[in-house]
Coordinates of N, CA and C and ligand atoms in Angstrom, one line a residue:
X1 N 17.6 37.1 13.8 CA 17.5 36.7 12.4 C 17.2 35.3 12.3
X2 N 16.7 35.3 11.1 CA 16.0 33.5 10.7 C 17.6 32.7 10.3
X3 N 18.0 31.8 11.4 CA 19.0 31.0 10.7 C 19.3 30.4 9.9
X4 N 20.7 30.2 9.2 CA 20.6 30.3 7.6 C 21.2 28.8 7.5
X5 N 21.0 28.1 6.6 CA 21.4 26.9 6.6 C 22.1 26.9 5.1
X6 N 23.4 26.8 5.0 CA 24.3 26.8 3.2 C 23.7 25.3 3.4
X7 N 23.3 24.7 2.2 CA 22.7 23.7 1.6 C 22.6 23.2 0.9
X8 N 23.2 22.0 0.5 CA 22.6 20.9 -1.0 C 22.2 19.9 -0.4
X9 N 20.7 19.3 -1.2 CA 20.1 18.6 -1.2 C 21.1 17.0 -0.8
X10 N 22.5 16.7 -1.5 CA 23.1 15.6 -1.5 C 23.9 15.5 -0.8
X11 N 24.2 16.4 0.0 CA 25.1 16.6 0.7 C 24.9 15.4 1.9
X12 N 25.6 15.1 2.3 CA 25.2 14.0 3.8 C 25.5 14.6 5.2
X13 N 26.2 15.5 4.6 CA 27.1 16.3 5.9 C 26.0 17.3 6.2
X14 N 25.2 18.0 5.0 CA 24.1 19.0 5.5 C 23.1 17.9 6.2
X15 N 23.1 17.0 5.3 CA 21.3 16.1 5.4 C 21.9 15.6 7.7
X16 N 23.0 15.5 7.9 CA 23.2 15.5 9.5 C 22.0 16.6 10.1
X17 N 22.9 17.7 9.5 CA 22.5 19.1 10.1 C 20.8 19.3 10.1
X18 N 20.1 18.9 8.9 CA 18.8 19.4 8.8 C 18.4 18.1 9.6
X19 N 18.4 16.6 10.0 CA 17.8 16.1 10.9 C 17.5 16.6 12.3
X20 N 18.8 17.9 12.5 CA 19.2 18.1 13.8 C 18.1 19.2 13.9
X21 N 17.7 20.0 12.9 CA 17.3 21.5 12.8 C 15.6 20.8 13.3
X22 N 15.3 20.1 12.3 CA 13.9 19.6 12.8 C 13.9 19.2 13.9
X23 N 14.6 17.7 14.8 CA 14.0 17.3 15.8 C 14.3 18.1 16.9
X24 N 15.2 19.4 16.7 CA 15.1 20.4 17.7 C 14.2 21.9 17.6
X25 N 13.6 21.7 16.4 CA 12.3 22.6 16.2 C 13.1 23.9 15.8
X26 N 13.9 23.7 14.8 CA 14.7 24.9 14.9 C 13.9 25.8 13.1
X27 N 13.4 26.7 13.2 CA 13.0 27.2 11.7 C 14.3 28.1 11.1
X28 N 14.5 27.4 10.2 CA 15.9 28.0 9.0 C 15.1 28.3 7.9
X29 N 16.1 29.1 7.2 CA 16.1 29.2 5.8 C 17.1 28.5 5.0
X30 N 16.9 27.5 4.0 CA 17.8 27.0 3.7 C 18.3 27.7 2.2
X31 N 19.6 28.0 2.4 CA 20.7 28.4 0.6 C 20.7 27.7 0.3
X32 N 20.1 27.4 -1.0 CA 21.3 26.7 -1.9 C 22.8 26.9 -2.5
X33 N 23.5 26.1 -2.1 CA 25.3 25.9 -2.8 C 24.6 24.9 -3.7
X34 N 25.2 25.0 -4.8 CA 25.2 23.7 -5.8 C 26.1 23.4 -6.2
X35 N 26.8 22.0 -5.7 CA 27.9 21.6 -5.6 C 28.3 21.3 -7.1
X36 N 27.4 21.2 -8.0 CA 27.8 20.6 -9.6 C 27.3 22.0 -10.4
X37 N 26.4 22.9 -10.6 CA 26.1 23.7 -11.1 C 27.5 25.2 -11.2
X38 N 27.7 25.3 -12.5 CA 28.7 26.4 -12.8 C 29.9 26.1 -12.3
X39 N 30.3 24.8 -12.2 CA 31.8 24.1 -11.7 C 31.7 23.8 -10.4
X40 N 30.8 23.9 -9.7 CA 30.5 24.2 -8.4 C 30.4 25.4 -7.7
X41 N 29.0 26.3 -6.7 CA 29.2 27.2 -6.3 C 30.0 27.3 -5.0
X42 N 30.2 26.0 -4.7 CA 31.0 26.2 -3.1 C 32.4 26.8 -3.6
X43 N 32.7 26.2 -4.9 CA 34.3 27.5 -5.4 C 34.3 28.8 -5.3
X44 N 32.6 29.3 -5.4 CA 32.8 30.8 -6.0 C 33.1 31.9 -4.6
X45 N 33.5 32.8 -5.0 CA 34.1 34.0 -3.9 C 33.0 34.1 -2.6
X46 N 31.4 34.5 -3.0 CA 30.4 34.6 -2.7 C 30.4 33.1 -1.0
X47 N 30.5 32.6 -1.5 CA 30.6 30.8 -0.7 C 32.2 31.2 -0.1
X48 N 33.1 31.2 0.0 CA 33.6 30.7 -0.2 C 34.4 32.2 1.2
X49 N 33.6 33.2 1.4 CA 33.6 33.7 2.5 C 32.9 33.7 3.8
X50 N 31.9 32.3 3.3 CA 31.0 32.0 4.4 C 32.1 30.8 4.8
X51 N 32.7 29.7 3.6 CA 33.5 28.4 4.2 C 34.4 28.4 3.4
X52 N 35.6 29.4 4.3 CA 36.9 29.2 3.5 C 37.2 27.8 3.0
X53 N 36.7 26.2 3.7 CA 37.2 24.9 3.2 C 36.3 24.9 1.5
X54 N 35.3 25.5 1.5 CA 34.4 25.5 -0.1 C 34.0 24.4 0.3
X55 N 32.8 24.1 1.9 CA 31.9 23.0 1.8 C 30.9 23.3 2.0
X56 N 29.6 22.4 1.8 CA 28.6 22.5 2.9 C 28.5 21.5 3.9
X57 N 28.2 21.3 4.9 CA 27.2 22.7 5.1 C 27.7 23.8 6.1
X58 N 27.1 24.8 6.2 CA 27.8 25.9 7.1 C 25.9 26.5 7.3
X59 N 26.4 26.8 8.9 CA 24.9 27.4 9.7 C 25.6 29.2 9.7
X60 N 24.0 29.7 10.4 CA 24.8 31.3 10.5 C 23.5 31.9 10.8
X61 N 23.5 31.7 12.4 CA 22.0 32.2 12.9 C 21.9 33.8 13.4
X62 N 23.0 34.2 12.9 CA 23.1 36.0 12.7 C 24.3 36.1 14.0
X63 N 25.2 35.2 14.5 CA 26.3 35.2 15.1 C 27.7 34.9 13.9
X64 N 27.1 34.8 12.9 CA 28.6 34.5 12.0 C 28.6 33.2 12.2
X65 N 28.9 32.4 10.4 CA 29.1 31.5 9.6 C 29.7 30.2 10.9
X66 N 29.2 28.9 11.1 CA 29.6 28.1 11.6 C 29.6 26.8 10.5
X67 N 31.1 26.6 10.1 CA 31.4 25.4 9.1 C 31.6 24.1 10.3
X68 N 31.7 23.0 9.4 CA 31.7 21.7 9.8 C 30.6 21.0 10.6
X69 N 30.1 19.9 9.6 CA 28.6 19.6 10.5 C 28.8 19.4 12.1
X70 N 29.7 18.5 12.7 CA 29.9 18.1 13.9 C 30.1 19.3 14.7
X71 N 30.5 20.2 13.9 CA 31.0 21.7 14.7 C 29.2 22.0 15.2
X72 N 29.1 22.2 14.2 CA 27.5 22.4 14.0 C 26.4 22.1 15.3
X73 N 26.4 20.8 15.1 CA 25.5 19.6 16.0 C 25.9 20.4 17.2
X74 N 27.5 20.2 17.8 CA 27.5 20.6 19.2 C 27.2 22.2 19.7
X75 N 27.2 22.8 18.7 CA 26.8 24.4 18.8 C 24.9 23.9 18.7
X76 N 24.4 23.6 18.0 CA 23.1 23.4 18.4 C 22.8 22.6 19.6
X77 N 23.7 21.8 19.9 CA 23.3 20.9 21.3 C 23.1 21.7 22.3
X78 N 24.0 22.6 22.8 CA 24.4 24.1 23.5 C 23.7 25.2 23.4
X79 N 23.2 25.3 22.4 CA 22.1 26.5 22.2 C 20.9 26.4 22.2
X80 N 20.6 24.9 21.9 CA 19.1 24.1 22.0 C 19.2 23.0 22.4
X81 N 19.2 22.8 23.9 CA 19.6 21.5 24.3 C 18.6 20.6 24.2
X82 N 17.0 21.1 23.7 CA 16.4 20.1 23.9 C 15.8 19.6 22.8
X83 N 15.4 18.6 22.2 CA 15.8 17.2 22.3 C 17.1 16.7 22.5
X84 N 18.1 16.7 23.8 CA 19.1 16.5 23.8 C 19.5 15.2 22.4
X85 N 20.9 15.3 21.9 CA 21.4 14.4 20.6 C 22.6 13.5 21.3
X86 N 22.8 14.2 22.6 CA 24.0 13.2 23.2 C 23.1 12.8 25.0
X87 N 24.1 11.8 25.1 CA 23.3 11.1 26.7 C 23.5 11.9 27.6
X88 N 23.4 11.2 28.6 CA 23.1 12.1 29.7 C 25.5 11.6 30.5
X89 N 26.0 10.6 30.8 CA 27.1 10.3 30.8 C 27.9 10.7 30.1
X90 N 29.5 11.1 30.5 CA 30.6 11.2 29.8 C 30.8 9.5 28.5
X91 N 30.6 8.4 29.4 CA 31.2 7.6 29.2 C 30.0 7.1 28.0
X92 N 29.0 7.7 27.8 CA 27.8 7.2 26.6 C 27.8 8.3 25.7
X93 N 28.5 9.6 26.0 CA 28.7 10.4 24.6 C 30.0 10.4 23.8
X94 N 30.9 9.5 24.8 CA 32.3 9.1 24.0 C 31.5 8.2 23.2
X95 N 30.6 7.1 23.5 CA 30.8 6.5 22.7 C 29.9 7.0 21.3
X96 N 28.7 7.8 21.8 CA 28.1 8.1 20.7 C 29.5 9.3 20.0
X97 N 30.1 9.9 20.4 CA 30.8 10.8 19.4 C 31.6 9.8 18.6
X98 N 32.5 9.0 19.0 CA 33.2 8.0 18.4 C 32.4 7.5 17.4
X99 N 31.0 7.0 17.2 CA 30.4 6.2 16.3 C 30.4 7.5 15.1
X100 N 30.2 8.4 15.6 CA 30.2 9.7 14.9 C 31.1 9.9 13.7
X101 N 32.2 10.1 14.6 CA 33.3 10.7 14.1 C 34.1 9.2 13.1
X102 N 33.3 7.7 13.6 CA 34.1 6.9 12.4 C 33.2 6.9 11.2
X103 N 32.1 7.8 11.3 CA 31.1 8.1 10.0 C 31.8 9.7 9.0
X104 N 32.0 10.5 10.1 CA 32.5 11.8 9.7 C 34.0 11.9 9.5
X105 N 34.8 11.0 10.1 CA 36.2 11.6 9.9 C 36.8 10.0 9.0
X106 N 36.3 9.1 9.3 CA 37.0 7.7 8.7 C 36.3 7.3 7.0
X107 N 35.0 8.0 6.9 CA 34.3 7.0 5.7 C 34.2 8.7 4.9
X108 N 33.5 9.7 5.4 CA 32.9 10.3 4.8 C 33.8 10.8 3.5
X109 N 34.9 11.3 4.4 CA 36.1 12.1 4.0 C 36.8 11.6 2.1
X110 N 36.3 10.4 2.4 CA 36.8 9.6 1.7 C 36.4 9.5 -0.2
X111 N 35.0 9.9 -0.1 CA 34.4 9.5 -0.6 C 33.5 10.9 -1.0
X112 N 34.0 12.1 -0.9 CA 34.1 13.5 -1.1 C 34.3 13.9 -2.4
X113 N 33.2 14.6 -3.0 CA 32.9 14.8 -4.3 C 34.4 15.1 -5.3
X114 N 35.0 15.9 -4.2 CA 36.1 16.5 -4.5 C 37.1 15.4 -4.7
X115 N 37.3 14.4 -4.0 CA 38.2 13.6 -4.1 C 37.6 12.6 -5.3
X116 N 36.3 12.4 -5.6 CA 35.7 11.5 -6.7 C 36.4 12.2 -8.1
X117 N 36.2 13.6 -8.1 CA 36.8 14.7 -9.0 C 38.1 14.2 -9.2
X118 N 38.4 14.7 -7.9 CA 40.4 14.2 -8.5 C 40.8 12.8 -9.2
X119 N 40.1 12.1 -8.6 CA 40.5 10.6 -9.1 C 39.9 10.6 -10.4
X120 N 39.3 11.5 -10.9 CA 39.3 11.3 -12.4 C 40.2 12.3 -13.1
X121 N 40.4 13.3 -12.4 CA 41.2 14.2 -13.3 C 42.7 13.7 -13.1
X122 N 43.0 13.5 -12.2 CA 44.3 12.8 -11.9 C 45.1 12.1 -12.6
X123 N 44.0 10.8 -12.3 CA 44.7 9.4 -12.3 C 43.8 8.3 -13.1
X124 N 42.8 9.6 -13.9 CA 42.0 9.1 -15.1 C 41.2 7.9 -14.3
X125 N 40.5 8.0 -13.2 CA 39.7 6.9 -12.6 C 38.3 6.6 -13.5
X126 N 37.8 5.8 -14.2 CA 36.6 5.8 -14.8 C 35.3 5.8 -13.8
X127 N 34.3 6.3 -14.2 CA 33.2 6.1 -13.4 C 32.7 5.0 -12.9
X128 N 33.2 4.0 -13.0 CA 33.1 2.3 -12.5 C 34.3 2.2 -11.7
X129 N 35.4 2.1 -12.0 CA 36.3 2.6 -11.2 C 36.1 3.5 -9.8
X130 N 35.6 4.7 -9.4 CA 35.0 5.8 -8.6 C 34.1 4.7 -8.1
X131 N 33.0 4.3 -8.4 CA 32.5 3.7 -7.6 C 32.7 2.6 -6.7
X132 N 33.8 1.9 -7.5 CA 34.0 1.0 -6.6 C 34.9 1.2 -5.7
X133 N 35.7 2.3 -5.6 CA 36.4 3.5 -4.6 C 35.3 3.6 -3.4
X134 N 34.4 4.3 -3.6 CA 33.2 4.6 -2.9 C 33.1 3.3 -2.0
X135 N 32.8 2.1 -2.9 CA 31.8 1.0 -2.4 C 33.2 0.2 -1.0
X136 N 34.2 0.0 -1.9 CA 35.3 0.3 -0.7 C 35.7 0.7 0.2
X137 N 35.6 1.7 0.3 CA 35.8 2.8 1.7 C 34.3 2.7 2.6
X138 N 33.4 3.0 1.7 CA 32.0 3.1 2.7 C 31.9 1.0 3.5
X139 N 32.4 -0.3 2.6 CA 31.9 -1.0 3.2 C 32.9 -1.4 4.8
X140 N 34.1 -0.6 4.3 CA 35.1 -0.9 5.4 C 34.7 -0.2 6.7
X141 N 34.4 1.2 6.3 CA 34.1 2.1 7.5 C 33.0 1.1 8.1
X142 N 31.7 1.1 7.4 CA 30.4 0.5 7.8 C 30.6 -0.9 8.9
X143 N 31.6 -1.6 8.4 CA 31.6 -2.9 8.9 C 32.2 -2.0 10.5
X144 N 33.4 -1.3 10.7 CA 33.8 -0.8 11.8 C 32.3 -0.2 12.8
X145 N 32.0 0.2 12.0 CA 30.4 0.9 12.6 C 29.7 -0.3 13.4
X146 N 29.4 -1.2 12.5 CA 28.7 -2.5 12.6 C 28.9 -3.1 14.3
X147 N 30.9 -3.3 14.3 CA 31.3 -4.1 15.4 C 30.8 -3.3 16.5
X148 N 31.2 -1.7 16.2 CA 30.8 -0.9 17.2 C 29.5 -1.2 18.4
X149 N 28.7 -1.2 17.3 CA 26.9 -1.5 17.5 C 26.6 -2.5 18.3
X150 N 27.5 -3.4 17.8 CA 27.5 -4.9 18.5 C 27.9 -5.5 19.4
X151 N 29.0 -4.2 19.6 CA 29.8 -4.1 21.4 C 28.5 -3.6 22.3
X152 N 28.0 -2.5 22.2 CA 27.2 -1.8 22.8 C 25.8 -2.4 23.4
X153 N 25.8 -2.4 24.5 CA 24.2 -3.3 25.5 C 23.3 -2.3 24.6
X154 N 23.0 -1.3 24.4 CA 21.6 -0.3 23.8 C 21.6 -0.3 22.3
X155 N 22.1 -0.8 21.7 CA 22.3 -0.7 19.9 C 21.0 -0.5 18.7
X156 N 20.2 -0.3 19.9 CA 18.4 -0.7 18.5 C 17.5 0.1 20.1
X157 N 16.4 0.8 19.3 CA 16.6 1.2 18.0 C 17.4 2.0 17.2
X158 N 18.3 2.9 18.1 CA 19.1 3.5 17.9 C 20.1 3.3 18.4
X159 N 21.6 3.7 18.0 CA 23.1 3.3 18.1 C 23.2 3.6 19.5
X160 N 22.6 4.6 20.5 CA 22.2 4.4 22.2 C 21.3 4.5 22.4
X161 N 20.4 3.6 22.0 CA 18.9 3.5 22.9 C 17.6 3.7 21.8
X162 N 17.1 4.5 23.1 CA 15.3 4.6 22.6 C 15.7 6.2 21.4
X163 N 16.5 6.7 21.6 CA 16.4 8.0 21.1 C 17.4 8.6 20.0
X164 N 17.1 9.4 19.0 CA 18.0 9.5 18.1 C 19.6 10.4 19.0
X165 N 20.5 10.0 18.3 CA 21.6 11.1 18.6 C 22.5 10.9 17.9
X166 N 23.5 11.8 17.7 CA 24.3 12.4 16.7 C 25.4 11.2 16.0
X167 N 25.4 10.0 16.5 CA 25.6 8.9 16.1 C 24.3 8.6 14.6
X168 N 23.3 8.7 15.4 CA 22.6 8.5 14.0 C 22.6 9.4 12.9
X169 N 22.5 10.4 13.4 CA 22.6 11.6 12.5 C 23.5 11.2 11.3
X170 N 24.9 11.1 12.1 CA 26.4 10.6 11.0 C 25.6 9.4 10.1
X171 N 25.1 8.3 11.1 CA 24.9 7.0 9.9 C 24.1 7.1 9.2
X172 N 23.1 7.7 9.7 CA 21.8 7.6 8.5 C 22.1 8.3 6.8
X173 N 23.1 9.3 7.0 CA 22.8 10.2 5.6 C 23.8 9.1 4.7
X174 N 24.7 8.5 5.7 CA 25.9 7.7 5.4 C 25.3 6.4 4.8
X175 N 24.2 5.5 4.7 CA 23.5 4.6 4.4 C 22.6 5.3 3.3
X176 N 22.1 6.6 3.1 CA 21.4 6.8 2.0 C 22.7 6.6 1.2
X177 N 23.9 7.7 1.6 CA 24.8 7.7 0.2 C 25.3 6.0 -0.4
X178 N 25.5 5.5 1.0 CA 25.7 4.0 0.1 C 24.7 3.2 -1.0
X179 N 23.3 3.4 0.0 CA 22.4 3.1 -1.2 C 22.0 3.4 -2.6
X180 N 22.5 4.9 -2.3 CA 22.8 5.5 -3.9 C 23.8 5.1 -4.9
X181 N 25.0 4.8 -4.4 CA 26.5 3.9 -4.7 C 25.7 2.1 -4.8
X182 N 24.9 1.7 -4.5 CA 25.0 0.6 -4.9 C 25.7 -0.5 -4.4
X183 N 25.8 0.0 -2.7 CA 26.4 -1.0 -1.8 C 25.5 -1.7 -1.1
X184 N 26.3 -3.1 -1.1 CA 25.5 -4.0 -0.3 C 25.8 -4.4 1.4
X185 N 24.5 -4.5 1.4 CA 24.5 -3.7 3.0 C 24.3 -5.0 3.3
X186 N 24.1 -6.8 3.5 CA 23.5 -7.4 3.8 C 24.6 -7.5 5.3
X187 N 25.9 -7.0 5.0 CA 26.6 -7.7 5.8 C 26.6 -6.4 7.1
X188 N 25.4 -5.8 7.4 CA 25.5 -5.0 8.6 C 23.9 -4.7 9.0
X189 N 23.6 -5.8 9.2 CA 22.2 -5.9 9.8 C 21.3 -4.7 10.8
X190 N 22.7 -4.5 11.7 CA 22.2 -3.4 13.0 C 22.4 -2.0 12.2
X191 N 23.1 -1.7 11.5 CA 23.0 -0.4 10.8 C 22.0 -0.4 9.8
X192 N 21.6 -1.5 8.9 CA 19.9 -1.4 8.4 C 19.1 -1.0 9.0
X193 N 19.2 -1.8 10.3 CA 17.6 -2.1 10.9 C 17.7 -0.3 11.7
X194 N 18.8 -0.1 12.0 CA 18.5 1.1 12.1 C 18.0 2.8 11.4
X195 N 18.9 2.4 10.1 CA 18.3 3.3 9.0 C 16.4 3.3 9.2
X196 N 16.3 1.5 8.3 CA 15.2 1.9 8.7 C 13.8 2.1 9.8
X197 N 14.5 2.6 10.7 CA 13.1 2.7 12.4 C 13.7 4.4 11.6
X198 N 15.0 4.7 11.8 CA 14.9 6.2 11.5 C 14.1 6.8 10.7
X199 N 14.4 6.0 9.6 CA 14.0 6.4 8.0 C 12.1 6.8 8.2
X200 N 12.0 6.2 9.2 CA 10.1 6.1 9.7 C 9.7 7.4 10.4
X201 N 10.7 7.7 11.4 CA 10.1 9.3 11.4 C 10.8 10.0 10.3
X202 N 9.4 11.3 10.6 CA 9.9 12.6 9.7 C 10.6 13.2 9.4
X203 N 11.4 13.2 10.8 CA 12.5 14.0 10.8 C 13.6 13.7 10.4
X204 N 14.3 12.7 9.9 CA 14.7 11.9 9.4 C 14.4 12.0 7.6
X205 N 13.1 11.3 7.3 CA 12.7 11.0 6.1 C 12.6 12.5 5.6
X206 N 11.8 13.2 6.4 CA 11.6 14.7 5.9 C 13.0 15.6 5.4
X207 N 14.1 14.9 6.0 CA 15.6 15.9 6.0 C 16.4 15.5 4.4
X208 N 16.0 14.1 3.9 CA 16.3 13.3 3.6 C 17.0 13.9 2.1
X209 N 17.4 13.5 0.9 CA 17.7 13.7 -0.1 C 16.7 14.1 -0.7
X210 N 16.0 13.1 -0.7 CA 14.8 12.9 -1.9 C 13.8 14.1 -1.5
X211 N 13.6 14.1 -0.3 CA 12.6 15.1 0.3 C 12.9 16.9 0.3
X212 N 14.3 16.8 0.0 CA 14.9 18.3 0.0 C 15.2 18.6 -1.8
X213 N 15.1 17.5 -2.5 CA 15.6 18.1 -3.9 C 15.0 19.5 -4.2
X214 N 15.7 20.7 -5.3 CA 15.2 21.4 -5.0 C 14.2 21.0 -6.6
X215 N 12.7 21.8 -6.4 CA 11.7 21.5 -7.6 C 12.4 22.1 -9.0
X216 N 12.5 21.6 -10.1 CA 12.9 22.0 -11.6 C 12.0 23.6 -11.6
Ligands
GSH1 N1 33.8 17.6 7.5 C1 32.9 18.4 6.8 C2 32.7 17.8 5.4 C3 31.8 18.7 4.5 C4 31.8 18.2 3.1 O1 32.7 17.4 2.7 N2 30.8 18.5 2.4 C5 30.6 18.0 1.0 C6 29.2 17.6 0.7 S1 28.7 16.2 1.8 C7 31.0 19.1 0.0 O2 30.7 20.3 0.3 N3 31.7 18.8 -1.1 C8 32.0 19.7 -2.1 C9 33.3 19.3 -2.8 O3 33.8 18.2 -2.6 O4 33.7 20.1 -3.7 C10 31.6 18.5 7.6 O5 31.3 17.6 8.3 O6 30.9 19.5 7.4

């Protein structure tokens, strides 16, 4: 079967996944979930027995529903090793999973539609308020990202080297959403300059928000 890709365009957590699907030549079909249409469809029953958490994105290449992007990435690493997304060392995929996981488990989490939701229904957060929640959390993670980069001998063009890997994956969608939030990035030079070499190929630009919206 044609693997299925649960999908929104805005998602950062999918937009990982679909860099990964291209530069490993993988043809999907992508679903739409719409995270804002009819209260959200990730709540409805339908969704919601593909990802008991009610996220996207979730894969499902006719082996049954795989949630969580990182889950994801390394089930495609394993199934389609090539364009490998991690090095070839133990000691250079700690570090690329680490740069990962402080995009996916330290910033992302944070800044989760759902949690933007609560802080208004809650604790009455105003939409100026929320963002500056957002602009918060993403420039603290970002800066941690930054020192990361800066420790590292290989940091350009990519966070290890000549070649993309699942370190970028995490930063890249993670720099669109900031640029959408209206954060200022001057103070992380090596995570720009890396957006944009990425942002230059396709597979990248092609996976992108703007490039996946679905047509009116
Ligand atoms: N840790 C999960 C996070 C997934 C996630 O939070 N997805 C967001 C979109 S980026 C979502 O579905 N949000 C729906 C909601 O907050 O209701 C992963 O990496 O897949």
């Amino acid at each position: 079967m044609e693997p299925i890709l649960y999908d929104y365009f805005r998602s950062s957590a999918a937009f990982r996944v679909r860099i990964a699907l291209r530069l490993k030549g993988v043809d999907y079909a992508a679903r739409e979930v719409h995270l804002l249409r009819d209260g959200g469809e990730q709540h409805g029953d339908a969704y919601r027995s593909v990802s008991p958490a009610e996220l996207v994105p979730a894969y499902d290449d006719g082996t049954g529903p795989i949630t969580q992007s990182l889950a994801i990435l390394e089930y495609l690493e394993e199934t389609r090793p090539l364009p490998p997304l991690l090095p070839a060392t133990p000691r250079e995929r700690a570090f690329v999973r680490s740069v990962a996981l402080s995009v996916a488990c330290d910033i992302h989490p944070l800044c989760n539609l759902r949690v933007q939701q609560q802080l208004g229904a809650a604790f009455g957060a105003s939409e100026d308020a929320r963002v500056a929640w957002l602009r918060h959390w993403i420039a603290l993670g970002l800066r941690a990202v930054e020192a990361m980069l800066a420790g590292h001998p290989r940091s350009s063009p990519f966070a290890h080297g000549d070649l993309p890997t699942m370190a970028d994956l995490c930063i890249v969608p993670q720099v669109t959403n900031a640029l959408r939030f209206g954060c200022d990035l001057t103070f992380v030079p090596l995570i720009t300059a890396l957006y944009e070499h990425a942002m230059s190929l396709p597979a990248f630009a092609l996976s992108a928000p703007d490039a996946c919206a679905p047509s009116l």
